[in-house]
Amino acid sequence: MRAEQDIGIDAEQPFDLDQASRPAPASLYQWAHLIWRRRSLLGLGAVVGLVLGTLYYAMAAPVYRSTAQVLVVKKRPDAVTGVDTRQLSYFEDYISTQQALIKSPLIIDRAISRHGLAARPSFIGVKSLEDGEETLAEYIQKSLTVTRGRGTTGNNNILELAFRSQAAEDAHLVLSAILESYRDFLEETYRNISDDTLELITRARDVLEKDLAKKEAEYLEFRQKAPLLLAKGKDGLDARQEALVSMQLKKVTLLQRQAEIKGQLDAAEAALKDGRDPAAVLAQLAEFSNRAEAEDMRALRPTTLPEALYPLLAEEQKLRQMYGPDHPELLALRDKMEATRSFFTRPAAAYEPPGPAAAGPDSPRPAQAVELFTQHLRQKLDLVKRTEEALDDLFESQQEEARKLTAYELQDETMRGDIQRTLQLYEGIIKRLQDISLVKDVGGYDARTIAPPALGRKVAPNAVIVFPIALFLGLLSGVGLAYTAHLTDKSFHGPEDVRRRLGLPVIGCTPLVSPAETPSNGRALDPMLLAYHQPRSQQAEAYRGVRTALYFGTQGEGHKVIQITSPMAGDGKSTLAANLAVSIAQSGKSILLIDADLRKPTAHKLFALSAQAGLTSAIAGEAGLKDLIQPTEVPNLAVLPCGPVPANPAELLTSPCFKELLDELRQQYDFVLVDTPPLLAVTDPSVVAPRVDGVILTIRLTKNVRPLAVRAKEILTTLGAKVLGVVVNGTDRKSAGYGYGYGYGYGYGEAESAQPQEAGDDAAG
């Protein structure tokens, strides 16, 4: 890197490319670099785009645009019906429906037929209409736009209509016709909907009236055939259910009384068996009996006979109406009434049980009294049991009757509920009819034109739009051309591109070499040796930079054999070898330049030496090295010319003698430079590369050099050669017109005359 800085490598930053193809730019900087390098294509695209934009602007048919604004309001019957529908309408987006309606074929066809739009001038001569590709309605629909009004927020109900036409007057006329058709359609449609709705609801009312009358007649017939249904009490029970509950309570009371009497009997019998005093037993039974009888009397006996009979008579009347005169329950009630009369007609003492209080001179003995009292209890117990059995029979019969009546009651409730529901539906229908009659003329939508259609204004072609778009498209096409050129480019774009592409260090960049003027002292060295003739020139400084890089590449050690080659002819490898040899000699190091280009030798011409004997003579053993190496006018620099051009150059360089020759010369000089033919032209350099200490690859930035350089690098890598770096020739401008004379068609084994050639032939070699 230091050497590159010393020789002033180009600061251009090309793309980071791989080894096989040139990829697309991956960053903004790379794109900018590509566009800048291909800016001529970008300018060409811009010019072409502007020219095409101008032609379009001059030839395009004018387009006129007419606009209008319509306020669409949904009529709400709030004030008439008393129902607030504003909250519902807030969430209802009916404007979208109106947008689609205005652009529908129905509205457009009505406008075409009612206003004769088919005869308008702007529609005559339209190719798509004449060819039948689309109808007039489809053509108008394509040119019509309906959008929601801008500049407001929330639920905006303003529609903006625009129509484009090739005639200003037709744009206004078509838009007016569409608006008129739209308003007429709204009025007709809602009026028809209201009439249809009124008719449907009227039919529903008539059906409900018939249904309600039928159900009421069926219910009346059912009530006439069904038994008497009792009214419900405050607890939701009818009189029969209340009677069943009362019977259950009475049965519980009888069971309790039966248990008490049985307890008294069991106690009396147990006392007599135990031999207790009859008088004491009688006193205990009398006390318990008096207390129980007194409670019964207080609970059952009213103060007067009418008070006791009145509720029984009312109950008798109710049972007679329900069950008839011979019902068991009615007979039991009559027995109860008779017992009540007997109770009030007998003296009160008759209800007192026998006991000590009733004893007198003629009273029975205690044992007899106990026997009589127990007999009395048995009779009472028997009476209670029979009363309970009668009550059970009555309860079963009443319960069966209640079950039968329950079915009637359920059917009654079902029929009355059905009638009630039908009545509610009927009342709702009546209410709806009243509402429709009130709002018949206040519903639907109201479309008001707030900005009427104006005469069409020219909107196309618009220069403000056409030319920027044309320029943009032209620039875009220029970028495409630049990118295509980038993909098809096979050249290098500077030393850094070479380094990244080949993966080799660039050890020098030499400007384009121009022959120096012949010095006045008459020295015969070739003018291309600028390092000798013009040591202060830019070219000479570039060669010294290569020398410095070479020193760094060899770690400052001497006795190195360096091969100099190139991918193809015309890359300047011989000129580089000669000038680099001069620069090394000028640094005080001994150097030998070997011309191993056995097909087109040039070293003897550059240094004005004889080519009668040289490298080929040494390999053939015709002479010794001391006799073949020729000194030059440059101190510390000697040259081993090619010698006679052999018929088999590759085989000659493959011989062991050539390797021994290099080993011998390595010991005699600090550096030995070996100038060989191009790698891709012949196989000679491939034979030399494994036998040297390093290789310098010379390339010239020509148009198609990239794949050639990649191939040359691959050959050297395959041979295992140590490539010290790349020297880039002609960095100030691209040169592709030089001809070295090799080419891929160079014949193997062709013998070239060793006669001296003009120095100008080496300008490219």
mmCIF file with all atom_site columns, N, CA, C and O in Angstrom, residues 32-76:
data_model
loop_
_atom_site.group_PDB
_atom_site.id
_atom_site.type_symbol
_atom_site.label_atom_id
_atom_site.label_alt_id
_atom_site.label_comp_id
_atom_site.label_asym_id
_atom_site.label_entity_id
_atom_site.label_seq_id
_atom_site.pdbx_PDB_ins_code
_atom_site.Cartn_x
_atom_site.Cartn_y
_atom_site.Cartn_z
_atom_site.occupancy
_atom_site.B_iso_or_equiv
_atom_site.pdbx_formal_charge
_atom_site.auth_seq_id
_atom_site.auth_comp_id
_atom_site.auth_asym_id
_atom_site.auth_atom_id
_atom_site.pdbx_PDB_model_num
ATOM 1   N N  . ALA A 1 32 ? -24.092 6.185  -7.910  1.00 0.00 ? 32 ALA A N  1
ATOM 2   C CA . ALA A 1 32 ? -23.673 7.525  -8.312  1.00 0.00 ? 32 ALA A CA 1
ATOM 3   C C  . ALA A 1 32 ? -22.392 7.467  -9.146  1.00 0.00 ? 32 ALA A C  1
ATOM 4   O O  . ALA A 1 32 ? -22.240 8.197  -10.144 1.00 0.00 ? 32 ALA A O  1
ATOM 5   N N  . HIS A 1 33 ? -21.478 6.603  -8.743  1.00 0.00 ? 33 HIS A N  1
ATOM 6   C CA . HIS A 1 33 ? -20.230 6.459  -9.504  1.00 0.00 ? 33 HIS A CA 1
ATOM 7   C C  . HIS A 1 33 ? -20.508 5.917  -10.903 1.00 0.00 ? 33 HIS A C  1
ATOM 8   O O  . HIS A 1 33 ? -19.929 6.396  -11.892 1.00 0.00 ? 33 HIS A O  1
ATOM 9   N N  . LEU A 1 34 ? -21.402 4.942  -10.999 1.00 0.00 ? 34 LEU A N  1
ATOM 10  C CA . LEU A 1 34 ? -21.759 4.389  -12.303 1.00 0.00 ? 34 LEU A CA 1
ATOM 11  C C  . LEU A 1 34 ? -22.394 5.454  -13.186 1.00 0.00 ? 34 LEU A C  1
ATOM 12  O O  . LEU A 1 34 ? -22.029 5.612  -14.362 1.00 0.00 ? 34 LEU A O  1
ATOM 13  N N  . ILE A 1 35 ? -23.337 6.214  -12.640 1.00 0.00 ? 35 ILE A N  1
ATOM 14  C CA . ILE A 1 35 ? -24.028 7.242  -13.433 1.00 0.00 ? 35 ILE A CA 1
ATOM 15  C C  . ILE A 1 35 ? -23.043 8.324  -13.876 1.00 0.00 ? 35 ILE A C  1
ATOM 16  O O  . ILE A 1 35 ? -23.101 8.816  -15.015 1.00 0.00 ? 35 ILE A O  1
ATOM 17  N N  . TRP A 1 36 ? -22.155 8.707  -12.995 1.00 0.00 ? 36 TRP A N  1
ATOM 18  C CA . TRP A 1 36 ? -21.190 9.744  -13.364 1.00 0.00 ? 36 TRP A CA 1
ATOM 19  C C  . TRP A 1 36 ? -20.251 9.261  -14.470 1.00 0.00 ? 36 TRP A C  1
ATOM 20  O O  . TRP A 1 36 ? -19.919 10.020 -15.387 1.00 0.00 ? 36 TRP A O  1
ATOM 21  N N  . ARG A 1 37 ? -19.820 8.013  -14.393 1.00 0.00 ? 37 ARG A N  1
ATOM 22  C CA . ARG A 1 37 ? -18.917 7.491  -15.406 1.00 0.00 ? 37 ARG A CA 1
ATOM 23  C C  . ARG A 1 37 ? -19.625 7.347  -16.751 1.00 0.00 ? 37 ARG A C  1
ATOM 24  O O  . ARG A 1 37 ? -18.998 7.492  -17.802 1.00 0.00 ? 37 ARG A O  1
ATOM 25  N N  . ARG A 1 38 ? -20.925 7.077  -16.692 1.00 0.00 ? 38 ARG A N  1
ATOM 26  C CA . ARG A 1 38 ? -21.702 6.919  -17.927 1.00 0.00 ? 38 ARG A CA 1
ATOM 27  C C  . ARG A 1 38 ? -22.616 8.118  -18.146 1.00 0.00 ? 38 ARG A C  1
ATOM 28  O O  . ARG A 1 38 ? -23.706 7.994  -18.687 1.00 0.00 ? 38 ARG A O  1
ATOM 29  N N  . ARG A 1 39 ? -22.163 9.280  -17.751 1.00 0.00 ? 39 ARG A N  1
ATOM 30  C CA . ARG A 1 39 ? -23.032 10.460 -17.819 1.00 0.00 ? 39 ARG A CA 1
ATOM 31  C C  . ARG A 1 39 ? -23.414 10.835 -19.245 1.00 0.00 ? 39 ARG A C  1
ATOM 32  O O  . ARG A 1 39 ? -24.440 11.487 -19.472 1.00 0.00 ? 39 ARG A O  1
ATOM 33  N N  . SER A 1 40 ? -22.595 10.445 -20.188 1.00 0.00 ? 40 SER A N  1
ATOM 34  C CA . SER A 1 40 ? -22.952 10.730 -21.580 1.00 0.00 ? 40 SER A CA 1
ATOM 35  C C  . SER A 1 40 ? -24.222 9.983  -21.973 1.00 0.00 ? 40 SER A C  1
ATOM 36  O O  . SER A 1 40 ? -25.098 10.535 -22.663 1.00 0.00 ? 40 SER A O  1
ATOM 37  N N  . LEU A 1 41 ? -24.352 8.724  -21.516 1.00 0.00 ? 41 LEU A N  1
ATOM 38  C CA . LEU A 1 41 ? -25.580 7.974  -21.797 1.00 0.00 ? 41 LEU A CA 1
ATOM 39  C C  . LEU A 1 41 ? -26.765 8.585  -21.074 1.00 0.00 ? 41 LEU A C  1
ATOM 40  O O  . LEU A 1 41 ? -27.889 8.599  -21.599 1.00 0.00 ? 41 LEU A O  1
ATOM 41  N N  . LEU A 1 42 ? -26.503 9.099  -19.880 1.00 0.00 ? 42 LEU A N  1
ATOM 42  C CA . LEU A 1 42 ? -27.577 9.752  -19.128 1.00 0.00 ? 42 LEU A CA 1
ATOM 43  C C  . LEU A 1 42 ? -28.052 10.996 -19.871 1.00 0.00 ? 42 LEU A C  1
ATOM 44  O O  . LEU A 1 42 ? -29.253 11.263 -19.990 1.00 0.00 ? 42 LEU A O  1
ATOM 45  N N  . GLY A 1 43 ? -27.111 11.786 -20.378 1.00 0.00 ? 43 GLY A N  1
ATOM 46  C CA . GLY A 1 43 ? -27.487 12.966 -21.150 1.00 0.00 ? 43 GLY A CA 1
ATOM 47  C C  . GLY A 1 43 ? -28.215 12.612 -22.421 1.00 0.00 ? 43 GLY A C  1
ATOM 48  O O  . GLY A 1 43 ? -29.182 13.287 -22.820 1.00 0.00 ? 43 GLY A O  1
ATOM 49  N N  . LEU A 1 44 ? -27.780 11.533 -23.070 1.00 0.00 ? 44 LEU A N  1
ATOM 50  C CA . LEU A 1 44 ? -28.455 11.096 -24.293 1.00 0.00 ? 44 LEU A CA 1
ATOM 51  C C  . LEU A 1 44 ? -29.899 10.698 -24.002 1.00 0.00 ? 44 LEU A C  1
ATOM 52  O O  . LEU A 1 44 ? -30.824 11.057 -24.739 1.00 0.00 ? 44 LEU A O  1
ATOM 53  N N  . GLY A 1 45 ? -30.100 9.967  -22.904 1.00 0.00 ? 45 GLY A N  1
ATOM 54  C CA . GLY A 1 45 ? -31.466 9.584  -22.545 1.00 0.00 ? 45 GLY A CA 1
ATOM 55  C C  . GLY A 1 45 ? -32.335 10.781 -22.245 1.00 0.00 ? 45 GLY A C  1
ATOM 56  O O  . GLY A 1 45 ? -33.513 10.832 -22.618 1.00 0.00 ? 45 GLY A O  1
ATOM 57  N N  . ALA A 1 46 ? -31.762 11.806 -21.554 1.00 0.00 ? 46 ALA A N  1
ATOM 58  C CA . ALA A 1 46 ? -32.533 13.005 -21.237 1.00 0.00 ? 46 ALA A CA 1
ATOM 59  C C  . ALA A 1 46 ? -32.942 13.743 -22.504 1.00 0.00 ? 46 ALA A C  1
ATOM 60  O O  . ALA A 1 46 ? -34.086 14.209 -22.643 1.00 0.00 ? 46 ALA A O  1
ATOM 61  N N  . VAL A 1 47 ? -32.014 13.859 -23.454 1.00 0.00 ? 47 VAL A N  1
ATOM 62  C CA . VAL A 1 47 ? -32.322 14.558 -24.706 1.00 0.00 ? 47 VAL A CA 1
ATOM 63  C C  . VAL A 1 47 ? -33.407 13.814 -25.484 1.00 0.00 ? 47 VAL A C  1
ATOM 64  O O  . VAL A 1 47 ? -34.364 14.418 -25.992 1.00 0.00 ? 47 VAL A O  1
ATOM 65  N N  . VAL A 1 48 ? -33.269 12.504 -25.572 1.00 0.00 ? 48 VAL A N  1
ATOM 66  C CA . VAL A 1 48 ? -34.275 11.716 -26.293 1.00 0.00 ? 48 VAL A CA 1
ATOM 67  C C  . VAL A 1 48 ? -35.635 11.834 -25.617 1.00 0.00 ? 48 VAL A C  1
ATOM 68  O O  . VAL A 1 48 ? -36.674 11.969 -26.282 1.00 0.00 ? 48 VAL A O  1
ATOM 69  N N  . GLY A 1 49 ? -35.647 11.791 -24.278 1.00 0.00 ? 49 GLY A N  1
ATOM 70  C CA . GLY A 1 49 ? -36.910 11.926 -23.566 1.00 0.00 ? 49 GLY A CA 1
ATOM 71  C C  . GLY A 1 49 ? -37.576 13.264 -23.827 1.00 0.00 ? 49 GLY A C  1
ATOM 72  O O  . GLY A 1 49 ? -38.799 13.339 -24.042 1.00 0.00 ? 49 GLY A O  1
ATOM 73  N N  . LEU A 1 50 ? -36.801 14.360 -23.818 1.00 0.00 ? 50 LEU A N  1
ATOM 74  C CA . LEU A 1 50 ? -37.378 15.682 -24.084 1.00 0.00 ? 50 LEU A CA 1
ATOM 75  C C  . LEU A 1 50 ? -37.882 15.790 -25.517 1.00 0.00 ? 50 LEU A C  1
ATOM 76  O O  . LEU A 1 50 ? -38.921 16.415 -25.770 1.00 0.00 ? 50 LEU A O  1
ATOM 77  N N  . VAL A 1 51 ? -37.154 15.197 -26.448 1.00 0.00 ? 51 VAL A N  1
ATOM 78  C CA . VAL A 1 51 ? -37.607 15.241 -27.848 1.00 0.00 ? 51 VAL A CA 1
ATOM 79  C C  . VAL A 1 51 ? -38.934 14.495 -28.004 1.00 0.00 ? 51 VAL A C  1
ATOM 80  O O  . VAL A 1 51 ? -39.879 14.989 -28.638 1.00 0.00 ? 51 VAL A O  1
ATOM 81  N N  . LEU A 1 52 ? -38.999 13.306 -27.412 1.00 0.00 ? 52 LEU A N  1
ATOM 82  C CA . LEU A 1 52 ? -40.251 12.553 -27.496 1.00 0.00 ? 52 LEU A CA 1
ATOM 83  C C  . LEU A 1 52 ? -41.377 13.277 -26.769 1.00 0.00 ? 52 LEU A C  1
ATOM 84  O O  . LEU A 1 52 ? -42.534 13.250 -27.223 1.00 0.00 ? 52 LEU A O  1
ATOM 85  N N  . GLY A 1 53 ? -41.080 13.914 -25.625 1.00 0.00 ? 53 GLY A N  1
ATOM 86  C CA . GLY A 1 53 ? -42.100 14.681 -24.919 1.00 0.00 ? 53 GLY A CA 1
ATOM 87  C C  . GLY A 1 53 ? -42.612 15.836 -25.756 1.00 0.00 ? 53 GLY A C  1
ATOM 88  O O  . GLY A 1 53 ? -43.811 16.148 -25.760 1.00 0.00 ? 53 GLY A O  1
ATOM 89  N N  . THR A 1 54 ? -41.710 16.492 -26.499 1.00 0.00 ? 54 THR A N  1
ATOM 90  C CA . THR A 1 54 ? -42.129 17.607 -27.366 1.00 0.00 ? 54 THR A CA 1
ATOM 91  C C  . THR A 1 54 ? -43.029 17.108 -28.492 1.00 0.00 ? 54 THR A C  1
ATOM 92  O O  . THR A 1 54 ? -44.047 17.731 -28.822 1.00 0.00 ? 54 THR A O  1
ATOM 93  N N  . LEU A 1 55 ? -42.663 15.973 -29.074 1.00 0.00 ? 55 LEU A N  1
ATOM 94  C CA . LEU A 1 55 ? -43.507 15.411 -30.134 1.00 0.00 ? 55 LEU A CA 1
ATOM 95  C C  . LEU A 1 55 ? -44.884 15.038 -29.604 1.00 0.00 ? 55 LEU A C  1
ATOM 96  O O  . LEU A 1 55 ? -45.906 15.292 -30.260 1.00 0.00 ? 55 LEU A O  1
ATOM 97  N N  . TYR A 1 56 ? -44.918 14.451 -28.415 1.00 0.00 ? 56 TYR A N  1
ATOM 98  C CA . TYR A 1 56 ? -46.215 14.085 -27.839 1.00 0.00 ? 56 TYR A CA 1
ATOM 99  C C  . TYR A 1 56 ? -47.061 15.325 -27.555 1.00 0.00 ? 56 TYR A C  1
ATOM 100 O O  . TYR A 1 56 ? -48.266 15.345 -27.831 1.00 0.00 ? 56 TYR A O  1
ATOM 101 N N  . TYR A 1 57 ? -46.424 16.363 -27.021 1.00 0.00 ? 57 TYR A N  1
ATOM 102 C CA . TYR A 1 57 ? -47.169 17.582 -26.691 1.00 0.00 ? 57 TYR A CA 1
ATOM 103 C C  . TYR A 1 57 ? -47.745 18.234 -27.947 1.00 0.00 ? 57 TYR A C  1
ATOM 104 O O  . TYR A 1 57 ? -48.835 18.809 -27.922 1.00 0.00 ? 57 TYR A O  1
ATOM 105 N N  . ALA A 1 58 ? -46.992 18.127 -29.047 1.00 0.00 ? 58 ALA A N  1
ATOM 106 C CA . ALA A 1 58 ? -47.455 18.764 -30.281 1.00 0.00 ? 58 ALA A CA 1
ATOM 107 C C  . ALA A 1 58 ? -48.531 17.937 -30.984 1.00 0.00 ? 58 ALA A C  1
ATOM 108 O O  . ALA A 1 58 ? -49.406 18.499 -31.664 1.00 0.00 ? 58 ALA A O  1
ATOM 109 N N  . MET A 1 59 ? -48.504 16.628 -30.836 1.00 0.00 ? 59 MET A N  1
ATOM 110 C CA . MET A 1 59 ? -49.407 15.768 -31.603 1.00 0.00 ? 59 MET A CA 1
ATOM 111 C C  . MET A 1 59 ? -50.601 15.262 -30.792 1.00 0.00 ? 59 MET A C  1
ATOM 112 O O  . MET A 1 59 ? -51.578 14.793 -31.379 1.00 0.00 ? 59 MET A O  1
ATOM 113 N N  . ALA A 1 60 ? -50.555 15.321 -29.465 1.00 0.00 ? 60 ALA A N  1
ATOM 114 C CA . ALA A 1 60 ? -51.635 14.763 -28.656 1.00 0.00 ? 60 ALA A CA 1
ATOM 115 C C  . ALA A 1 60 ? -52.912 15.588 -28.800 1.00 0.00 ? 60 ALA A C  1
ATOM 116 O O  . ALA A 1 60 ? -52.877 16.821 -28.903 1.00 0.00 ? 60 ALA A O  1
ATOM 117 N N  . ALA A 1 61 ? -54.054 14.888 -28.822 1.00 0.00 ? 61 ALA A N  1
ATOM 118 C CA . ALA A 1 61 ? -55.353 15.560 -28.908 1.00 0.00 ? 61 ALA A CA 1
ATOM 119 C C  . ALA A 1 61 ? -55.665 16.252 -27.582 1.00 0.00 ? 61 ALA A C  1
ATOM 120 O O  . ALA A 1 61 ? -55.395 15.699 -26.511 1.00 0.00 ? 61 ALA A O  1
ATOM 121 N N  . PRO A 1 62 ? -56.237 17.463 -27.603 1.00 0.00 ? 62 PRO A N  1
ATOM 122 C CA . PRO A 1 62 ? -56.543 18.169 -26.352 1.00 0.00 ? 62 PRO A CA 1
ATOM 123 C C  . PRO A 1 62 ? -57.681 17.480 -25.594 1.00 0.00 ? 62 PRO A C  1
ATOM 124 O O  . PRO A 1 62 ? -58.571 16.877 -26.181 1.00 0.00 ? 62 PRO A O  1
ATOM 125 N N  . VAL A 1 63 ? -57.624 17.566 -24.274 1.00 0.00 ? 63 VAL A N  1
ATOM 126 C CA . VAL A 1 63 ? -58.637 16.980 -23.402 1.00 0.00 ? 63 VAL A CA 1
ATOM 127 C C  . VAL A 1 63 ? -59.170 18.089 -22.496 1.00 0.00 ? 63 VAL A C  1
ATOM 128 O O  . VAL A 1 63 ? -58.388 18.835 -21.884 1.00 0.00 ? 63 VAL A O  1
ATOM 129 N N  . TYR A 1 64 ? -60.519 18.191 -22.419 1.00 0.00 ? 64 TYR A N  1
ATOM 130 C CA . TYR A 1 64 ? -61.167 19.215 -21.605 1.00 0.00 ? 64 TYR A CA 1
ATOM 131 C C  . TYR A 1 64 ? -61.890 18.540 -20.440 1.00 0.00 ? 64 TYR A C  1
ATOM 132 O O  . TYR A 1 64 ? -62.428 17.437 -20.589 1.00 0.00 ? 64 TYR A O  1
ATOM 133 N N  . ARG A 1 65 ? -61.949 19.241 -19.327 1.00 0.00 ? 65 ARG A N  1
ATOM 134 C CA . ARG A 1 65 ? -62.500 18.662 -18.101 1.00 0.00 ? 65 ARG A CA 1
ATOM 135 C C  . ARG A 1 65 ? -63.513 19.624 -17.486 1.00 0.00 ? 65 ARG A C  1
ATOM 136 O O  . ARG A 1 65 ? -63.227 20.804 -17.289 1.00 0.00 ? 65 ARG A O  1
ATOM 137 N N  . SER A 1 66 ? -64.699 19.083 -17.226 1.00 0.00 ? 66 SER A N  1
ATOM 138 C CA . SER A 1 66 ? -65.753 19.848 -16.561 1.00 0.00 ? 66 SER A CA 1
ATOM 139 C C  . SER A 1 66 ? -66.047 19.217 -15.206 1.00 0.00 ? 66 SER A C  1
ATOM 140 O O  . SER A 1 66 ? -66.057 17.983 -15.084 1.00 0.00 ? 66 SER A O  1
ATOM 141 N N  . THR A 1 67 ? -66.283 20.044 -14.183 1.00 0.00 ? 67 THR A N  1
ATOM 142 C CA . THR A 1 67 ? -66.499 19.544 -12.823 1.00 0.00 ? 67 THR A CA 1
ATOM 143 C C  . THR A 1 67 ? -67.800 20.087 -12.248 1.00 0.00 ? 67 THR A C  1
ATOM 144 O O  . THR A 1 67 ? -68.327 21.104 -12.713 1.00 0.00 ? 67 THR A O  1
ATOM 145 N N  . ALA A 1 68 ? -68.304 19.398 -11.239 1.00 0.00 ? 68 ALA A N  1
ATOM 146 C CA . ALA A 1 68 ? -69.520 19.820 -10.530 1.00 0.00 ? 68 ALA A CA 1
ATOM 147 C C  . ALA A 1 68 ? -69.482 19.229 -9.130  1.00 0.00 ? 68 ALA A C  1
ATOM 148 O O  . ALA A 1 68 ? -68.789 18.230 -8.872  1.00 0.00 ? 68 ALA A O  1
ATOM 149 N N  . GLN A 1 69 ? -70.249 19.846 -8.226  1.00 0.00 ? 69 GLN A N  1
ATOM 150 C CA . GLN A 1 69 ? -70.367 19.362 -6.854  1.00 0.00 ? 69 GLN A CA 1
ATOM 151 C C  . GLN A 1 69 ? -71.841 19.173 -6.509  1.00 0.00 ? 69 GLN A C  1
ATOM 152 O O  . GLN A 1 69 ? -72.676 20.027 -6.833  1.00 0.00 ? 69 GLN A O  1
ATOM 153 N N  . VAL A 1 70 ? -72.123 18.034 -5.845  1.00 0.00 ? 70 VAL A N  1
ATOM 154 C CA . VAL A 1 70 ? -73.501 17.691 -5.496  1.00 0.00 ? 70 VAL A CA 1
ATOM 155 C C  . VAL A 1 70 ? -73.548 17.385 -4.001  1.00 0.00 ? 70 VAL A C  1
ATOM 156 O O  . VAL A 1 70 ? -72.726 16.613 -3.492  1.00 0.00 ? 70 VAL A O  1
ATOM 157 N N  . LEU A 1 71 ? -74.517 17.991 -3.314  1.00 0.00 ? 71 LEU A N  1
ATOM 158 C CA . LEU A 1 71 ? -74.764 17.709 -1.903  1.00 0.00 ? 71 LEU A CA 1
ATOM 159 C C  . LEU A 1 71 ? -75.877 16.670 -1.815  1.00 0.00 ? 71 LEU A C  1
ATOM 160 O O  . LEU A 1 71 ? -77.003 16.912 -2.250  1.00 0.00 ? 71 LEU A O  1
ATOM 161 N N  . VAL A 1 72 ? -75.562 15.505 -1.258  1.00 0.00 ? 72 VAL A N  1
ATOM 162 C CA . VAL A 1 72 ? -76.528 14.412 -1.134  1.00 0.00 ? 72 VAL A CA 1
ATOM 163 C C  . VAL A 1 72 ? -76.943 14.323 0.329   1.00 0.00 ? 72 VAL A C  1
ATOM 164 O O  . VAL A 1 72 ? -76.111 14.072 1.206   1.00 0.00 ? 72 VAL A O  1
ATOM 165 N N  . VAL A 1 73 ? -78.220 14.529 0.596   1.00 0.00 ? 73 VAL A N  1
ATOM 166 C CA . VAL A 1 73 ? -78.760 14.520 1.953   1.00 0.00 ? 73 VAL A CA 1
ATOM 167 C C  . VAL A 1 73 ? -79.835 13.450 2.042   1.00 0.00 ? 73 VAL A C  1
ATOM 168 O O  . VAL A 1 73 ? -80.725 13.385 1.184   1.00 0.00 ? 73 VAL A O  1
ATOM 169 N N  . LYS A 1 74 ? -79.754 12.650 3.087   1.00 0.00 ? 74 LYS A N  1
ATOM 170 C CA . LYS A 1 74 ? -80.780 11.635 3.305   1.00 0.00 ? 74 LYS A CA 1
ATOM 171 C C  . LYS A 1 74 ? -81.926 12.258 4.088   1.00 0.00 ? 74 LYS A C  1
ATOM 172 O O  . LYS A 1 74 ? -81.738 12.805 5.168   1.00 0.00 ? 74 LYS A O  1
ATOM 173 N N  . LYS A 1 75 ? -83.139 12.174 3.537   1.00 0.00 ? 75 LYS A N  1
ATOM 174 C CA . LYS A 1 75 ? -84.304 12.735 4.209   1.00 0.00 ? 75 LYS A CA 1
ATOM 175 C C  . LYS A 1 75 ? -84.659 11.888 5.414   1.00 0.00 ? 75 LYS A C  1
ATOM 176 O O  . LYS A 1 75 ? -84.820 10.677 5.310   1.00 0.00 ? 75 LYS A O  1
ATOM 177 N N  . ARG A 1 76 ? -84.797 12.520 6.586   1.00 0.00 ? 76 ARG A N  1
ATOM 178 C CA . ARG A 1 76 ? -85.117 11.803 7.825   1.00 0.00 ? 76 ARG A CA 1
ATOM 179 C C  . ARG A 1 76 ? -86.520 12.187 8.273   1.00 0.00 ? 76 ARG A C  1
ATOM 180 O O  . ARG A 1 76 ? -86.835 13.376 8.417   1.00 0.00 ? 76 ARG A O  1
#
